[in-house]
Amino acid sequence: SLWDEFEISYDHFIRTTDEEHKQTVQNVFEKMQANGDIYKGEYEGFYCVSCETFFNQRDLLEDNRCPDCGRVTSLVKEESYFFKLSKYEDALLKWYENDELCVIPKGKKNEVVSFVKGGLKDLSVTRTSFDWGIKLPKSANDDKHVMYVWLDALINYLTTLGYSRDNARMDFWPHTTHIVGKDILRFHAVYWPAFLMSLGLPLPKHVAAHGWWTIDGEKMSKSLGNLVFASKLIEQGVDPSAIRLGLYASHYRDDRQWSTEILDAAIERLQRWRVAFKLPGSVQRDRAMVRGVHATLANDLDTPRVLFLIDQWADARLEQSAYAGDAADAAALSESSEQVAHALEALLGVRLVP
């Protein structure tokens, strides 16, 4: 599989149809209801089927089109259970204020704060116009409702850890970082922490939002059919590490146009690093580069700056033709080189040794 080709490890591959997930979502609904955070009402709003999201009319584009995907929305009015999102408005704003890195990058955090300061409305979390989805718990005694996508989907994170069942892996939860596309940041930085507050659980350490890869200015998407498949690139003989570098070369804050030139540049860069890795150099320079990479990644995940530091290290090694140190220095140099290789593989998933 592609996950294996890129040596991406995973503990659990979850589907929202899993029985364990259904049980967890129903348990969460019961707990939220017991806390006074769930109530029944009637919802009216413009719904985008593709984005699975409701919008206020003021947020729509011309002809009631979705502001995210551009497709036409439909006006929906139906009975619904609501989550008291408005109750958590002040608590959310306090979280943003007190935790500088709770949402990154800063520009995206500012957008989230502005959205919440504009006033939060309670969130519809069930639907009656279809029957696929997770039924309400038996204690609700209401068979016609199914839980709506974001309450259902976001609870996935807790399902995998055994929340409300055996809690087997809940010790992982306090260390959570979410990496999400900018189009679903609102769900992860507003709705999700409010859900967690209702459940009395720790909030994520970070919610990091990234931009889109685009083709001809359009977001890559299955519906547009403009995807670039990493599996096909590997079949053509492209090193997975070069594909990783091509992806990392784009600043994660911004959208980036995909082109073959990006991949070509990544292949050349990786080859230069690998040549430099085999050459003698400076123990101090190697250690300084590793420290610089760690420090820069800790400072708002500034990946382009990380790549610049590594380029500097490689260029310095390539310019140095020989190493005149004694045997002890040579051993230390070999050790520092291994530290460089380990740092690149651990932090960027890029191998200097093919």
XYZ file of C-alpha atoms in Angstrom:
354
model
C 0.000 0.000 0.000
C 1.020 3.641 -0.333
C 1.312 3.905 3.463
C 3.873 1.097 3.401
C 5.755 2.577 0.432
C 6.300 5.728 2.466
C 6.911 3.757 5.676
C 4.052 5.580 7.419
C 3.036 3.629 10.497
C -0.492 3.532 11.815
C -2.010 1.754 14.790
C -5.630 1.710 13.748
C -7.463 2.357 10.494
C -10.955 3.434 11.465
C -14.266 3.516 9.641
C -17.296 5.303 11.021
C -19.283 2.118 10.445
C -17.217 0.243 13.053
C -19.318 -1.010 15.958
C -16.785 0.361 18.457
C -17.179 3.801 16.913
C -20.974 3.669 17.024
C -20.817 2.792 20.710
C -18.381 5.600 21.468
C -20.452 8.236 19.640
C -23.613 7.146 21.441
C -21.785 7.300 24.783
C -20.550 10.812 23.936
C -24.085 11.941 23.019
C -25.410 10.641 26.347
C -22.688 12.390 28.328
C -23.204 15.702 26.510
C -26.944 15.438 27.039
C -26.449 14.677 30.730
C -24.270 17.791 30.958
C -27.097 19.904 29.528
C -25.266 20.532 26.247
C -27.746 18.747 23.916
C -31.328 19.849 23.240
C -33.981 19.315 20.551
C -35.083 22.140 18.240
C -35.619 22.952 14.575
C -32.895 23.857 12.111
C -33.064 25.913 8.949
C -29.984 26.569 6.846
C -28.228 26.150 3.510
C -26.597 22.741 3.232
C -23.694 21.745 0.978
C -23.785 18.009 0.281
C -20.151 17.905 -0.917
C -18.743 19.667 2.154
C -21.317 18.144 4.531
C -21.708 21.574 6.087
C -24.484 24.061 6.861
C -23.999 27.757 6.049
C -25.811 30.966 6.843
C -27.040 32.766 3.739
C -24.750 35.716 4.453
C -21.750 33.398 4.040
C -22.776 32.014 0.623
C -21.457 33.030 -2.763
C -23.694 34.250 -5.587
C -26.673 31.984 -6.397
C -26.396 30.390 -2.930
C -23.180 28.616 -3.807
C -20.959 27.060 -1.165
C -18.093 29.373 -0.094
C -15.716 26.395 0.117
C -16.379 24.277 -2.985
C -18.559 26.574 -5.120
C -21.395 24.089 -5.566
C -25.043 25.071 -5.176
C -26.416 24.584 -1.654
C -29.999 23.699 -0.775
C -32.223 25.205 1.907
C -32.998 22.611 4.569
C -35.514 22.863 7.413
C -35.986 19.982 9.794
C -36.111 18.884 13.418
C -32.677 18.518 14.936
C -30.766 18.017 18.153
C -28.368 20.864 18.878
C -25.074 21.103 20.715
C -24.782 24.266 22.852
C -21.766 25.674 21.034
C -22.627 29.226 22.135
C -22.089 28.169 25.758
C -18.380 27.698 25.077
C -17.669 30.944 23.222
C -15.873 32.644 26.131
C -13.952 29.496 27.061
C -12.722 29.127 23.485
C -11.567 32.737 23.305
C -9.715 32.291 26.598
C -7.980 29.182 25.187
C -6.829 31.074 22.087
C -5.582 33.953 24.242
C -3.739 31.884 26.826
C -2.135 29.333 24.491
C -0.107 30.999 21.754
C 0.404 27.800 19.752
C -2.987 26.132 20.213
C -3.820 26.982 16.571
C -1.044 27.507 14.029
C 0.003 29.288 11.886
C -0.799 32.628 13.496
C -2.718 33.943 10.479
C -5.115 31.013 10.599
C -5.504 31.410 14.344
C -6.506 35.034 13.796
C -9.219 33.866 11.373
C -10.554 31.425 13.974
C -10.563 34.048 16.727
C -12.396 36.492 14.441
C -15.006 33.852 13.626
C -15.674 33.083 17.298
C -15.764 36.759 18.277
C -18.461 37.196 15.630
C -20.728 35.088 17.834
C -21.334 31.352 17.905
C -24.684 29.729 17.200
C -25.632 26.344 18.582
C -24.664 23.493 16.293
C -27.047 21.039 14.649
C -25.713 17.543 15.317
C -28.502 15.255 14.013
C -30.550 14.839 10.834
C -33.925 13.257 10.022
C -33.941 13.538 6.212
C -31.850 10.387 5.754
C -31.280 7.230 7.750
C -27.620 6.428 7.115
C -25.412 7.317 10.063
C -25.278 6.500 13.744
C -28.573 6.217 15.566
C -29.107 8.038 18.834
C -28.567 5.963 22.000
C -31.570 4.013 23.235
C -31.795 6.326 26.228
C -32.847 9.163 23.861
C -35.933 7.163 22.783
C -35.880 8.860 19.362
C -35.397 6.534 16.390
C -35.836 9.020 13.552
C -32.609 10.943 14.189
C -29.090 10.011 13.107
C -26.013 11.871 14.269
C -24.658 14.409 11.816
C -21.197 14.127 10.320
C -19.027 16.402 12.468
C -20.073 15.082 15.854
C -19.798 11.580 14.429
C -16.533 12.108 12.513
C -14.550 14.070 15.097
C -15.209 11.465 17.776
C -13.067 9.115 15.663
C -10.056 10.520 17.486
C -11.403 9.220 20.783
C -12.775 5.939 19.439
C -9.292 4.727 18.536
C -8.163 5.275 22.131
C -11.048 3.369 23.681
C -12.753 6.416 25.163
C -15.851 5.572 27.255
C -15.345 1.867 26.566
C -12.144 0.538 28.133
C -10.046 3.783 27.870
C -7.125 1.509 27.017
C -5.056 4.142 25.198
C -6.431 7.387 26.570
C -3.015 8.154 28.089
C -2.027 9.258 24.559
C -4.723 11.946 24.443
C -3.035 14.760 26.441
C -0.278 14.892 23.790
C -2.527 15.333 20.760
C -1.612 17.405 17.686
C -4.003 17.676 14.736
C -2.693 18.475 11.243
C -5.612 19.481 9.020
C -6.440 21.174 5.737
C -7.382 24.834 6.027
C -10.925 24.089 4.810
C -11.702 22.017 7.922
C -9.894 24.218 10.446
C -13.139 25.640 11.849
C -14.372 22.174 12.757
C -11.108 21.285 14.504
C -10.374 24.616 16.176
C -13.910 25.632 17.206
C -16.380 22.735 17.275
C -13.931 20.053 18.376
C -12.439 21.837 21.425
C -15.976 22.791 22.489
C -16.954 19.105 22.314
C -13.906 18.233 24.419
C -14.776 20.899 26.984
C -18.249 19.381 27.278
C -16.687 15.970 27.891
C -14.146 17.337 30.379
C -11.172 16.185 28.290
C -7.845 17.989 27.683
C -7.681 20.163 24.573
C -5.199 19.432 21.761
C -1.685 20.775 22.153
C -1.791 22.119 18.613
C -4.177 22.337 15.671
C -2.010 23.016 12.615
C -3.683 24.080 9.365
C -1.988 23.701 5.988
C -2.758 25.079 2.560
C -3.769 23.229 -0.608
C -1.863 21.795 -3.503
C -3.431 23.180 -6.663
C -3.513 22.399 -10.380
C -4.054 25.392 -12.661
C -5.168 27.369 -9.634
C -7.788 24.798 -8.603
C -7.599 22.749 -5.414
C -6.731 19.111 -6.074
C -9.873 17.069 -5.514
C -11.417 13.753 -6.462
C -14.502 15.469 -7.830
C -12.438 17.596 -10.253
C -10.264 14.640 -11.228
C -7.063 16.700 -11.076
C -5.147 14.565 -8.582
C -1.473 13.649 -8.751
C -1.063 10.084 -7.469
C 2.078 9.417 -5.452
C 1.685 5.697 -6.178
C 2.060 6.345 -9.913
C 5.180 8.446 -9.318
C 6.716 5.563 -7.357
C 5.797 3.147 -10.163
C 7.741 5.457 -12.483
C 10.801 5.026 -10.276
C 10.672 8.225 -8.203
C 12.263 7.869 -4.747
C 9.619 8.339 -2.006
C 12.109 10.575 -0.158
C 12.181 12.906 -3.175
C 8.374 13.081 -3.171
C 8.467 13.963 0.530
C 10.984 16.739 -0.175
C 8.820 18.102 -2.977
C 5.916 18.337 -0.552
C 7.999 19.830 2.261
C 9.480 22.481 -0.028
C 6.159 24.316 -0.009
C 5.477 26.488 3.014
C 2.648 24.717 4.750
C 0.793 27.979 5.420
C 0.087 28.707 1.761
C -1.452 27.111 -1.300
C 1.085 25.862 -3.839
C 0.810 25.075 -7.520
C 2.048 21.541 -8.264
C 4.454 21.106 -11.181
C 7.010 18.583 -12.407
C 9.682 21.223 -11.704
C 8.982 20.861 -7.960
C 9.714 17.148 -8.143
C 12.794 17.652 -10.328
C 14.194 20.187 -7.837
C 13.543 17.794 -4.946
C 15.359 14.940 -6.718
C 18.382 17.184 -7.353
C 18.360 18.451 -3.781
C 18.241 14.939 -2.335
C 21.124 13.807 -4.542
C 23.217 16.778 -3.367
C 22.483 16.005 0.280
C 23.432 12.360 -0.183
C 26.733 13.241 -1.810
C 27.463 15.717 0.981
C 26.631 13.127 3.626
C 29.372 10.808 2.317
C 32.038 13.561 2.398
C 34.095 14.645 5.429
C 33.095 17.891 7.093
C 32.906 19.622 10.467
C 31.626 18.073 13.695
C 30.623 21.522 14.943
C 28.766 22.323 11.725
C 26.870 19.026 11.818
C 25.796 19.486 15.427
C 24.832 23.112 14.796
C 22.686 22.028 11.840
C 20.834 19.438 13.941
C 20.234 21.997 16.696
C 19.063 24.522 14.114
C 16.618 22.076 12.563
C 15.095 21.222 15.932
C 14.857 24.868 16.989
C 13.316 25.971 13.702
C 10.718 23.208 13.672
C 9.799 24.178 17.225
C 9.250 27.748 16.041
C 5.924 27.492 14.195
C 6.978 24.564 11.962
C 8.989 26.779 9.594
C 9.874 23.985 7.139
C 11.416 26.169 4.373
C 13.865 27.502 6.965
C 14.718 23.909 7.942
C 15.454 23.029 4.314
C 17.615 26.163 4.000
C 19.688 25.094 7.011
C 20.221 21.638 5.539
C 21.178 23.144 2.179
C 23.771 25.321 3.922
C 25.185 22.272 5.681
C 25.383 20.279 2.437
C 26.970 23.128 0.455
C 29.629 23.622 3.152
C 30.510 19.949 3.015
C 30.667 19.899 -0.773
C 33.060 22.859 -0.741
C 35.421 21.099 1.676
C 37.589 18.590 -0.145
C 39.386 16.883 2.765
C 39.382 16.447 6.492
C 42.722 16.782 8.277
C 41.715 15.826 11.823
C 43.056 12.925 13.872
C 41.383 9.562 14.385
C 39.335 10.744 17.375
C 38.022 13.703 15.396
C 37.212 11.410 12.495
C 35.200 9.141 14.794
C 33.339 12.128 16.215
C 32.654 13.329 12.670
C 31.195 9.958 11.723
C 28.960 10.079 14.794
C 27.778 13.630 14.001
C 27.033 12.599 10.416
C 24.804 9.846 11.720
C 23.027 12.429 13.876
C 22.349 14.479 10.753
C 20.967 11.444 8.946
C 18.831 10.464 11.929
C 17.464 14.008 12.316
C 16.442 14.172 8.660
C 14.715 10.822 8.770
C 12.997 11.427 12.111
C 11.861 14.986 11.440
C 11.222 15.018 7.686
C 11.012 11.335 6.803
C 13.862 11.831 4.304
C 16.674 9.303 4.058
C 20.250 10.322 3.262
C 21.153 6.661 2.871
C 18.914 5.134 0.157
